[in-house]
PDB file of C-alpha atoms in Angstrom:
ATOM      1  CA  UNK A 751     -11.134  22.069 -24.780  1.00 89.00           C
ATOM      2  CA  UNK A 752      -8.583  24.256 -25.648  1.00 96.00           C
ATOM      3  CA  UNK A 753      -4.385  22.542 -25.383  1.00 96.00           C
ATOM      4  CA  UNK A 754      -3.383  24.102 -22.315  1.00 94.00           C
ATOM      5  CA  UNK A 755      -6.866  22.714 -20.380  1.00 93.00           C
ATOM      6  CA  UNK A 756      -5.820  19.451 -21.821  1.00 96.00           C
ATOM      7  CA  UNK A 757      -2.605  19.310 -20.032  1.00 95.00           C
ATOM      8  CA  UNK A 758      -4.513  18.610 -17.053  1.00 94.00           C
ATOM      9  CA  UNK A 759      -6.321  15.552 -15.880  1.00 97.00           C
ATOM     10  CA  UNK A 760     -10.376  16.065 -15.238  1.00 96.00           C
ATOM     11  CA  UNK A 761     -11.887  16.869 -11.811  1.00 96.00           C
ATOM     12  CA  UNK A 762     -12.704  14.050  -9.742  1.00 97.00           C
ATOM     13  CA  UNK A 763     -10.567  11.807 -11.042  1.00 98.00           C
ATOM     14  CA  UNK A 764     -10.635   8.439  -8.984  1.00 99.00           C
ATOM     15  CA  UNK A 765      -6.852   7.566  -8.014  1.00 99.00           C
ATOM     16  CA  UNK A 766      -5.411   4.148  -5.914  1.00 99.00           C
ATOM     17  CA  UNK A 767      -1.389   5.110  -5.093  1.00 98.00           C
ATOM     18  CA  UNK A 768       0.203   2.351  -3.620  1.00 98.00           C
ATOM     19  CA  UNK A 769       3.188   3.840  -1.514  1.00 96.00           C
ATOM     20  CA  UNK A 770       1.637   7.011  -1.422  1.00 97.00           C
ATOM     21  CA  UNK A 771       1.837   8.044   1.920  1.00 95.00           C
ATOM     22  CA  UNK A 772       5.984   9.014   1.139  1.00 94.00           C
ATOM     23  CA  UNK A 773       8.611  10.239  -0.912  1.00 94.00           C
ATOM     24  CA  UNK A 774       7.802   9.951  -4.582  1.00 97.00           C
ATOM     25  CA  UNK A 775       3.503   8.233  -3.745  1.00 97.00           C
ATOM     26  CA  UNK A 776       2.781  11.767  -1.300  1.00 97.00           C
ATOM     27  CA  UNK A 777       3.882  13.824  -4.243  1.00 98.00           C
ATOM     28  CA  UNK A 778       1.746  12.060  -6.681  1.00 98.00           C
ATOM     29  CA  UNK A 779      -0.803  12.042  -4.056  1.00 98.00           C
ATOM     30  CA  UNK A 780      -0.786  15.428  -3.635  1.00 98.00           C
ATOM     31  CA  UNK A 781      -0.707  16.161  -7.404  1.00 98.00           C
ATOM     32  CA  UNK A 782      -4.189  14.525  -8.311  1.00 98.00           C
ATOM     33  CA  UNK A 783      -5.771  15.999  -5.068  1.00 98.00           C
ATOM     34  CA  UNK A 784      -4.388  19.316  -6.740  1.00 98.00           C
ATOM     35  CA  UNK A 785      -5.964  18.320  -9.975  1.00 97.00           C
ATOM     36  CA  UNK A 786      -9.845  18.099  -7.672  1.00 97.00           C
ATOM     37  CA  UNK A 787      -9.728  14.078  -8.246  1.00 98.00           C
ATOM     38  CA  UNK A 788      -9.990  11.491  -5.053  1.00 98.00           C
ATOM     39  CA  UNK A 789      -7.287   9.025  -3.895  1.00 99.00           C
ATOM     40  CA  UNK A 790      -6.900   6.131  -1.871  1.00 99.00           C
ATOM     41  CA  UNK A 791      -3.716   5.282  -0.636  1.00 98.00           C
ATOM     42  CA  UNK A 792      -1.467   2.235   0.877  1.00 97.00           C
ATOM     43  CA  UNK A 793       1.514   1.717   2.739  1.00 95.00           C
ATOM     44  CA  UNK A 794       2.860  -0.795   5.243  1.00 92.00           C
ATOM     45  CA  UNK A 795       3.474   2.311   7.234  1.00 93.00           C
ATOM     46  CA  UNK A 796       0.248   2.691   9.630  1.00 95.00           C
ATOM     47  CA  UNK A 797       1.583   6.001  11.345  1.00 95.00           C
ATOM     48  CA  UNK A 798       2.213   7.206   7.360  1.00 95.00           C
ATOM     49  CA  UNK A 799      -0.718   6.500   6.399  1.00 96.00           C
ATOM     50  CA  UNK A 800      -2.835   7.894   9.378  1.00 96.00           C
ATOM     51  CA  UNK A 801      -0.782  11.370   8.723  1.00 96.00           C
ATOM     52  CA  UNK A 802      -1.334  10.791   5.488  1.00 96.00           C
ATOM     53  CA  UNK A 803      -5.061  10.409   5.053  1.00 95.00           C
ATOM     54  CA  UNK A 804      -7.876  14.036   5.220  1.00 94.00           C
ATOM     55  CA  UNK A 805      -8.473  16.175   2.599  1.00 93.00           C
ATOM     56  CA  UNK A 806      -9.380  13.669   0.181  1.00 93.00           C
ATOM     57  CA  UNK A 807      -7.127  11.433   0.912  1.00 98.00           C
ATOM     58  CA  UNK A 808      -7.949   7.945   2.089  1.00 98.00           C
ATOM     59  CA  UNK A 809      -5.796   5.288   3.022  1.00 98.00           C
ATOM     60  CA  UNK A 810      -5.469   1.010   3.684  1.00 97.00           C
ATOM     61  CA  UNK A 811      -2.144   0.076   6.336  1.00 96.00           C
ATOM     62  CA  UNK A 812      -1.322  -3.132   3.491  1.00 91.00           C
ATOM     63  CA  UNK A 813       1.921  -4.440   1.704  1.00 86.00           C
ATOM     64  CA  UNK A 814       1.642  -4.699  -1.911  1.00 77.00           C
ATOM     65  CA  UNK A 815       3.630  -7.774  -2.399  1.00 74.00           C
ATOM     66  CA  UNK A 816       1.000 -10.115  -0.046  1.00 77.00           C
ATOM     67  CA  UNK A 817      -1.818 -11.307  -2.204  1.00 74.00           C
ATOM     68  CA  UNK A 818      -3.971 -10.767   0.510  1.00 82.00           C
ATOM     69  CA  UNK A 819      -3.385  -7.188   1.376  1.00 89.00           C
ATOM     70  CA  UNK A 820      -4.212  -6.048  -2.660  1.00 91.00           C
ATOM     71  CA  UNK A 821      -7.532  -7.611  -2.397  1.00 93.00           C
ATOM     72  CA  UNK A 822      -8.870  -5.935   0.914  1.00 95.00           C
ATOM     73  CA  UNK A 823      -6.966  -2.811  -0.897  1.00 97.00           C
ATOM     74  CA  UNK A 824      -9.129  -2.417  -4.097  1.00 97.00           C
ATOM     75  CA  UNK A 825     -12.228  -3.655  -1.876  1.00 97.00           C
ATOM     76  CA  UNK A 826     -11.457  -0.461   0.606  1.00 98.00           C
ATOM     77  CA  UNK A 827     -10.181   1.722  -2.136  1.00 98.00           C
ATOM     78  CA  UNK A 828     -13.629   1.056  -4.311  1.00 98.00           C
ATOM     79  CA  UNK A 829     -15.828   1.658  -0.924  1.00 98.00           C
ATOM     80  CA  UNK A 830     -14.153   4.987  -0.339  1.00 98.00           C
ATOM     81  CA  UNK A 831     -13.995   6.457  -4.235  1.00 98.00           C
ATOM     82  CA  UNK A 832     -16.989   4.930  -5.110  1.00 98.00           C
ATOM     83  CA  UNK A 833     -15.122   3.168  -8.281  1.00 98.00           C
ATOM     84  CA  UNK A 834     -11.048   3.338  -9.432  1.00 99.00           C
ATOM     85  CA  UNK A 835     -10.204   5.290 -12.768  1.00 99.00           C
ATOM     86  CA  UNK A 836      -6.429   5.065 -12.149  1.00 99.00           C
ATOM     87  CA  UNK A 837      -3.982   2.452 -10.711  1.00 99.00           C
ATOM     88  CA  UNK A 838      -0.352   4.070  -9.803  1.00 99.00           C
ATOM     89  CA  UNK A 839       1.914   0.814  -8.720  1.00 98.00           C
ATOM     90  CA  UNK A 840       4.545   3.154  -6.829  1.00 98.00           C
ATOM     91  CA  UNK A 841       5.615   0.596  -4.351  1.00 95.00           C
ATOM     92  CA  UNK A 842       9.144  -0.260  -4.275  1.00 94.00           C
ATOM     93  CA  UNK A 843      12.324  -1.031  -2.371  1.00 93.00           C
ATOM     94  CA  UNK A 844      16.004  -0.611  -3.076  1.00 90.00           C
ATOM     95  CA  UNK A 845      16.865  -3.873  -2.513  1.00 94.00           C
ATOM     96  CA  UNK A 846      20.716  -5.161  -1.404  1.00 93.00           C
ATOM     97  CA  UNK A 847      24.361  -3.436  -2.844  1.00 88.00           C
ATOM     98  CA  UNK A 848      25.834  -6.511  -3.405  1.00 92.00           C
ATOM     99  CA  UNK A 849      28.096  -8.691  -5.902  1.00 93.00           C
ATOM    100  CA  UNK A 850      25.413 -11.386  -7.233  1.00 96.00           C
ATOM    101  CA  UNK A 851      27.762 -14.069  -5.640  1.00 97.00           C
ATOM    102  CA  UNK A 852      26.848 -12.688  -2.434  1.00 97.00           C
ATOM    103  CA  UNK A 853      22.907 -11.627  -2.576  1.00 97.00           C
ATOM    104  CA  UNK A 854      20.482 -14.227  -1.207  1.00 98.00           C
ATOM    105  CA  UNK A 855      18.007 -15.689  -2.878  1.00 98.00           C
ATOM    106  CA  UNK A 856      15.743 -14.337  -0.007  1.00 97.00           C
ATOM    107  CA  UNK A 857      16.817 -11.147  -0.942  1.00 97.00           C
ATOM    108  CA  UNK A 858      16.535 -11.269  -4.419  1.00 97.00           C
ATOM    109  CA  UNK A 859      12.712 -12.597  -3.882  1.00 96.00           C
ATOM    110  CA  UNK A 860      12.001  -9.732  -1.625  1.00 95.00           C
ATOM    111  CA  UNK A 861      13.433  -7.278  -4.173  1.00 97.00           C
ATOM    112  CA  UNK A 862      11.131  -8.904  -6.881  1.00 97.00           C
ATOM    113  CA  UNK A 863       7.982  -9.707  -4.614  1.00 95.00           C
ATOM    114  CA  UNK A 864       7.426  -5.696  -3.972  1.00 95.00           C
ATOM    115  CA  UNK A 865       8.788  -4.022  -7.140  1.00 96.00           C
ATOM    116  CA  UNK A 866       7.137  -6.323  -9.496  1.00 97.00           C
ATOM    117  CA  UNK A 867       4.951  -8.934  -8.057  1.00 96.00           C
ATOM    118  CA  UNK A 868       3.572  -5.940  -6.209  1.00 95.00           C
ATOM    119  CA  UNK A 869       2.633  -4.380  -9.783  1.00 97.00           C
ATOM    120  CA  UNK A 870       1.470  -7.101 -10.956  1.00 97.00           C
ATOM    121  CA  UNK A 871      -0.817  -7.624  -8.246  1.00 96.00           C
ATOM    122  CA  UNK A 872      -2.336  -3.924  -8.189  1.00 97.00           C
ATOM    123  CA  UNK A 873      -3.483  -5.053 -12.125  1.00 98.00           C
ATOM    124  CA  UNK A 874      -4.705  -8.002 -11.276  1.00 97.00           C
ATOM    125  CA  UNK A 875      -7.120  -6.590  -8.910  1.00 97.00           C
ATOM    126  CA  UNK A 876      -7.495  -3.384 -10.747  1.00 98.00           C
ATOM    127  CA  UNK A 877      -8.172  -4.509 -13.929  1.00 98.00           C
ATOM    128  CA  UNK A 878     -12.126  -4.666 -13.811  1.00 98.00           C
ATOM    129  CA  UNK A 879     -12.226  -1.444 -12.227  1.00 98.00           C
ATOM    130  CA  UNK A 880      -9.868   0.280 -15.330  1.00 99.00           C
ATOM    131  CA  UNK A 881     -11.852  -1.758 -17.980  1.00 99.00           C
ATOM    132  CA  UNK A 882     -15.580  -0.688 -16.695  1.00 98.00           C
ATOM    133  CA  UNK A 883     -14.044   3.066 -16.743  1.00 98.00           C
ATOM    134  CA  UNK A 884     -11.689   2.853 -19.137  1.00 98.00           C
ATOM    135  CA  UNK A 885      -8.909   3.884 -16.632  1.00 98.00           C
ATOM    136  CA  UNK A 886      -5.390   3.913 -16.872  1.00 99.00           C
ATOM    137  CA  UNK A 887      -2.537   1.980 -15.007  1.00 99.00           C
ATOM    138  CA  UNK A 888       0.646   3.615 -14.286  1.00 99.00           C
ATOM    139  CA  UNK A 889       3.536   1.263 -12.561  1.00 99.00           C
ATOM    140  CA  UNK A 890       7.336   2.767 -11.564  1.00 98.00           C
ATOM    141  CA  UNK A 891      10.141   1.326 -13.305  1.00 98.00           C
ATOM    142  CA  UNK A 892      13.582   3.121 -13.331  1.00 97.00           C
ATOM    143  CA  UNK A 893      16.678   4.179 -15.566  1.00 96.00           C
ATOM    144  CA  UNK A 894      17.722   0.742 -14.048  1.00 95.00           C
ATOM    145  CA  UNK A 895      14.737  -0.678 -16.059  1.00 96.00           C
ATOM    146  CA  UNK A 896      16.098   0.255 -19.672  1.00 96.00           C
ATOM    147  CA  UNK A 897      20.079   0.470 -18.789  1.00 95.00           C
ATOM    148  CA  UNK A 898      20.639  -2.306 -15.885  1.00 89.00           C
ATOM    149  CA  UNK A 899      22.746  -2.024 -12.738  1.00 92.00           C
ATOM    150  CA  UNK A 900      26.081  -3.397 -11.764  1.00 91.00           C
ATOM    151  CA  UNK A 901      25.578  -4.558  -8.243  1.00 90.00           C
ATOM    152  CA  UNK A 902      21.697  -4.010  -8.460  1.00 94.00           C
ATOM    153  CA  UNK A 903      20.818  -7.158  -9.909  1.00 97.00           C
ATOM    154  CA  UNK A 904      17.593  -7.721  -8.558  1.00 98.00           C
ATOM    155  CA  UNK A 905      16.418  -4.471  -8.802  1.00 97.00           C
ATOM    156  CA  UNK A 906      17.537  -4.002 -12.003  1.00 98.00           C
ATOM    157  CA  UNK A 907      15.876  -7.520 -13.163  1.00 98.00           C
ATOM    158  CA  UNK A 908      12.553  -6.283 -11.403  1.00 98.00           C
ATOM    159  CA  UNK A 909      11.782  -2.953 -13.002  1.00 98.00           C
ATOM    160  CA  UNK A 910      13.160  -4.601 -16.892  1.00 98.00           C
ATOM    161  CA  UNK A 911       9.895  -6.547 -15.857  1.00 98.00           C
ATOM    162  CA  UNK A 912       7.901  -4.086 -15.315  1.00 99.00           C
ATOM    163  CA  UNK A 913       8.039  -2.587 -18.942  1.00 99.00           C
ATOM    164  CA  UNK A 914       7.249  -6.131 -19.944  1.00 99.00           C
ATOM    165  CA  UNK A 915       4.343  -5.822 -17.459  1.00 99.00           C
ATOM    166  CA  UNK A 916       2.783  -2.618 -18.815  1.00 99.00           C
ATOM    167  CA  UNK A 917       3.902  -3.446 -22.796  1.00 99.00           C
ATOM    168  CA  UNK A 918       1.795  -6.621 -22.032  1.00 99.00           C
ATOM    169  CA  UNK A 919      -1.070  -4.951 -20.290  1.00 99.00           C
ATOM    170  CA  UNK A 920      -1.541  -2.189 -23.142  1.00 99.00           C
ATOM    171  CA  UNK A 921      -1.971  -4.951 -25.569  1.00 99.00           C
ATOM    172  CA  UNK A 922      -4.047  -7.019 -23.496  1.00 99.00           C
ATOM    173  CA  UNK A 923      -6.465  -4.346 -22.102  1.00 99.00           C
ATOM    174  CA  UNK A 924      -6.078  -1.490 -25.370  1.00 99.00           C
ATOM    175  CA  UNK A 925      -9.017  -2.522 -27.182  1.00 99.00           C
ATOM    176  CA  UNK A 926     -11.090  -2.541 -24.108  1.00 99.00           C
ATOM    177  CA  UNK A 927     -10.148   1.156 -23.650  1.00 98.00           C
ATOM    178  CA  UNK A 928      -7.541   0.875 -20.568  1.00 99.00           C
ATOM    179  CA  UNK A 929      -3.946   2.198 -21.342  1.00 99.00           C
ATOM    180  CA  UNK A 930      -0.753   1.350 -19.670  1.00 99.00           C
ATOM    181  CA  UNK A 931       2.217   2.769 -19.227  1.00 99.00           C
ATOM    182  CA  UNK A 932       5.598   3.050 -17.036  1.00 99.00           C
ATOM    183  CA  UNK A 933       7.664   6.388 -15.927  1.00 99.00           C
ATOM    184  CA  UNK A 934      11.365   5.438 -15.745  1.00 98.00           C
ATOM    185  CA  UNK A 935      12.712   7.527 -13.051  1.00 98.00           C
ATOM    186  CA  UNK A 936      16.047   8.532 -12.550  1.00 96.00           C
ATOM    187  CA  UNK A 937      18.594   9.452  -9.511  1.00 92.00           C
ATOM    188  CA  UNK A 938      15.834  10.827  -7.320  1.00 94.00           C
ATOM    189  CA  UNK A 939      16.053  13.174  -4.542  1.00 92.00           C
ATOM    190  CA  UNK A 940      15.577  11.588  -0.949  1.00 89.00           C
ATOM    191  CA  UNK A 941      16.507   9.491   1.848  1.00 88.00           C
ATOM    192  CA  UNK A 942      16.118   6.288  -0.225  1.00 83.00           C
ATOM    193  CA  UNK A 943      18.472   7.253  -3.339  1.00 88.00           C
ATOM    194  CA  UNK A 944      20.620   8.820  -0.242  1.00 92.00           C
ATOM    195  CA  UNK A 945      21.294   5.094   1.448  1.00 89.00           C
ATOM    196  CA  UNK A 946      21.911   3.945  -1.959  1.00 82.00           C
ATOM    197  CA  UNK A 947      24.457   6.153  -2.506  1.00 91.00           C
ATOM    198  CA  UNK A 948      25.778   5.442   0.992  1.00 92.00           C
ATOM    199  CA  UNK A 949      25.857   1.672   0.481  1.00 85.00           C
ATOM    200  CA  UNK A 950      27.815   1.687  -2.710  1.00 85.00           C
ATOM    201  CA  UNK A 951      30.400   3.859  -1.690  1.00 92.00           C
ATOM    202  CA  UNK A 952      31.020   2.020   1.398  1.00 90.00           C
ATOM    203  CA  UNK A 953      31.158  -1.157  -1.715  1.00 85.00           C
ATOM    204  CA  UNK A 954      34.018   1.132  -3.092  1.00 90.00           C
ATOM    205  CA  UNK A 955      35.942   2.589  -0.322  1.00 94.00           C
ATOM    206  CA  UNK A 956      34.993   6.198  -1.287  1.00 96.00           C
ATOM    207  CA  UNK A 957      32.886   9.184   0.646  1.00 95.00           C
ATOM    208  CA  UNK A 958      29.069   9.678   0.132  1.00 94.00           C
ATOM    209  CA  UNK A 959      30.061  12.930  -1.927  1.00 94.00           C
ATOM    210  CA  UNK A 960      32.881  11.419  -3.993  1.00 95.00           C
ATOM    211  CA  UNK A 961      29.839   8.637  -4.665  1.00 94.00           C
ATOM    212  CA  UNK A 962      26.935  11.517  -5.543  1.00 94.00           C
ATOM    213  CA  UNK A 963      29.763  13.288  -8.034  1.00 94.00           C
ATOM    214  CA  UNK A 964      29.923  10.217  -9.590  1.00 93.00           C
ATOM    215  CA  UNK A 965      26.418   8.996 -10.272  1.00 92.00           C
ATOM    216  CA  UNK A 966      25.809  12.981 -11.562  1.00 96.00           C
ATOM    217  CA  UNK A 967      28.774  12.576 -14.142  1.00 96.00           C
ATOM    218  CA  UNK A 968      26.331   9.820 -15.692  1.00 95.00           C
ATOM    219  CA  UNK A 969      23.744  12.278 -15.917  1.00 96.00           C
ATOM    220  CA  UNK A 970      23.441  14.423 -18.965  1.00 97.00           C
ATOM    221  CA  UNK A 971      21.774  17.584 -17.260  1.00 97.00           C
ATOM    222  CA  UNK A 972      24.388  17.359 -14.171  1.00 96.00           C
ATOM    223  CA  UNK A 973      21.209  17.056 -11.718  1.00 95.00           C
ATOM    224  CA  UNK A 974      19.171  14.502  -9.753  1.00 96.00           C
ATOM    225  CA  UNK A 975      14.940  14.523 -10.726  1.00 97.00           C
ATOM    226  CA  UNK A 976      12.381  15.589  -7.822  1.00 97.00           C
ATOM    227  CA  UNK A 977       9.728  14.148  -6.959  1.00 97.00           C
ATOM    228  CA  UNK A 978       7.569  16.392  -8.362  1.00 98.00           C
ATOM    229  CA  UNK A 979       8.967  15.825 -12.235  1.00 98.00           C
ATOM    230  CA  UNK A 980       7.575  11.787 -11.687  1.00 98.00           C
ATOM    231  CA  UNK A 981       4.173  13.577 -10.083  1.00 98.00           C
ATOM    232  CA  UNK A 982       3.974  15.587 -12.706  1.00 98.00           C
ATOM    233  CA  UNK A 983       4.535  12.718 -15.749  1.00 98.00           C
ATOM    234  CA  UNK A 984       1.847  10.645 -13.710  1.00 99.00           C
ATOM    235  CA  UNK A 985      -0.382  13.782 -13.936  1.00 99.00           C
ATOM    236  CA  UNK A 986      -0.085  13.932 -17.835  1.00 98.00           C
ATOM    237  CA  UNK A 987      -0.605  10.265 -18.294  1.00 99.00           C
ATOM    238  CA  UNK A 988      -4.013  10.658 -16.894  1.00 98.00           C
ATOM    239  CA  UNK A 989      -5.196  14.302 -18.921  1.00 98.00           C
ATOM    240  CA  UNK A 990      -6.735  14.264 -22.007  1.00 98.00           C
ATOM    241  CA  UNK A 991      -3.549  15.115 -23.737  1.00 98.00           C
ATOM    242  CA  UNK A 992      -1.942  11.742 -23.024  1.00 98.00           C
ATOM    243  CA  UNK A 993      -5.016   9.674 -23.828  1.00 98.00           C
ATOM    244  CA  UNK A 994      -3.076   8.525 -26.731  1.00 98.00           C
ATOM    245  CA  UNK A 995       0.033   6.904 -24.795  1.00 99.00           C
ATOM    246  CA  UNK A 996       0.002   3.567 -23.480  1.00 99.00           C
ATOM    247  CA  UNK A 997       2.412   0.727 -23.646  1.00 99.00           C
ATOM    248  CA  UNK A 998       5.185   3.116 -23.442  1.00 99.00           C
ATOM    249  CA  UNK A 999       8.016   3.122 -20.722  1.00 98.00           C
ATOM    250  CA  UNK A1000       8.834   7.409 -20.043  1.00 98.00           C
ATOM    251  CA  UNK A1001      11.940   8.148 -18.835  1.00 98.00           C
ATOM    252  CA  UNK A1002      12.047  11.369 -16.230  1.00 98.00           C
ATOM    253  CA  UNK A1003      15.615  10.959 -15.513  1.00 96.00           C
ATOM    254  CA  UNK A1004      17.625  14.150 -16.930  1.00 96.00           C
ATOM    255  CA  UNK A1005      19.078  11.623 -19.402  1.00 95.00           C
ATOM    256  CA  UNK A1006      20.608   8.823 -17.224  1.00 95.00           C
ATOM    257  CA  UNK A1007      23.269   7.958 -19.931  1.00 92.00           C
ATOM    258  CA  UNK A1008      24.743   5.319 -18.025  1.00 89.00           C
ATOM    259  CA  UNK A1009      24.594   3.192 -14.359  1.00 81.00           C
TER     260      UNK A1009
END
């Protein structure tokens, strides 16, 4: 295998996305069916998911927080595949823009419940399927998760755990051949980095622009990432030439200096 054919993860690669019917999940969706490989993919989204869904693409309507929902998930995903060689744990929400005297504690456990508990849910069920294949479990953290976030506090506290999450899990499951690892993202293009932007400037009095100049300043290369750079990173993770890296937490963020 020559380095450049190594760059590129083998055909028929078996892939679960959660989230992968939008945004940042569709592009990695779209990246493995590029790569020949299979995926099965979830979303709370049933219309998402039914538009979704064809060329490879198969899909469960579940949440990934519920403990229920991750169980029919992995049964569905392993009928369709025939078996799971990769786990991406891409659901997430922004959570609320908020002092931390004023966010609930309902909304600080609905924060945690998707971002993390939802991670930690897809390995839980996943695991047997990445040990008997010797797979590989990717789960989204976030600049947030290596930096924190003023006024972000659950969000920030939820994807700090999920480095602890995927540290742990490349310990745990290493020597039975499963690596684990997490891709840091930073300010990504979108509607969802869009209403984030939205909410804290209304926090601070200031337009949506004045708000995006900002966040850029922090930003080393002056740019947000697309969706497409954290497709790509999950694509890598998965070829031969990042069989070596696990327990690692990959920043694809333009060098997010500071929140």
């Amino acid at each position: 295998m020559s380095i450049l054919e190594s760059l590129t993860p083998r055909a028929g690669l078996r892939v679960l996305v959660t989230a992968g019917a939008g945004g940042i999940g569709a592009k990695i969706t779209q990246g493995f069916i590029e790569a020949r490989g299979k995926v099965h993919i979830s979303d709370v989204d049933a219309d998402a998911v039914a538009a979704a869904t064809g060329g490879g693409v198969t899909g469960t309507v579940a949440d990934a927080g519920a403990e229920d929902a991750p169980r029919r998930l992995f049964a569905e995903a392993r009928e369709a595949m025939g078996g799971i060689d990769v786990v991406v744990a891409n659901a997430g929400v922004a959570g609320p823009t908020a002092t931390v005297g004023e966010i609930s504690a309902e909304d600080w456990d609905q924060t945690l419940d998707v971002n993390l508990r939802g991670a930690y849910l897809a390995a839980r069920f996943g695991s047997p399927d990445l040990i008997a294949n010797k797979g590989s479990f990717i789960a989204m953290s976030s600049a947030a998760g290596r930096l924190g976030f003023a006024y972000r506090t659950p969000y920030a506290a939820a994807k700090w755990g999920i480095v602890g999450l995927v540290k742990s899990l490349a310990n745990e499951l290493g020597p039975q051949g499963v690596r684990a690892n997490a891709i840091q993202p930073g300010i990504v293009e979108g509607p969802r980095i869009d209403r984030v932007i939205s909410a804290r400037a209304k926090e601070l009095g200031i337009s949506f622009e004045e708000m995006k100049a900002q966040n850029l300043a922090k930003v080393s290369l002056r740019r947000m990432v697309s969706p497409e750079d954290i497709a790509a990173a999950c694509l890598f993770l998965c070829a031969p030439g990042g069989s070596n890296i696990s327990g690692q937490a990959i920043s694809v963020c333009g060098n997010v200096e500071a929140i």
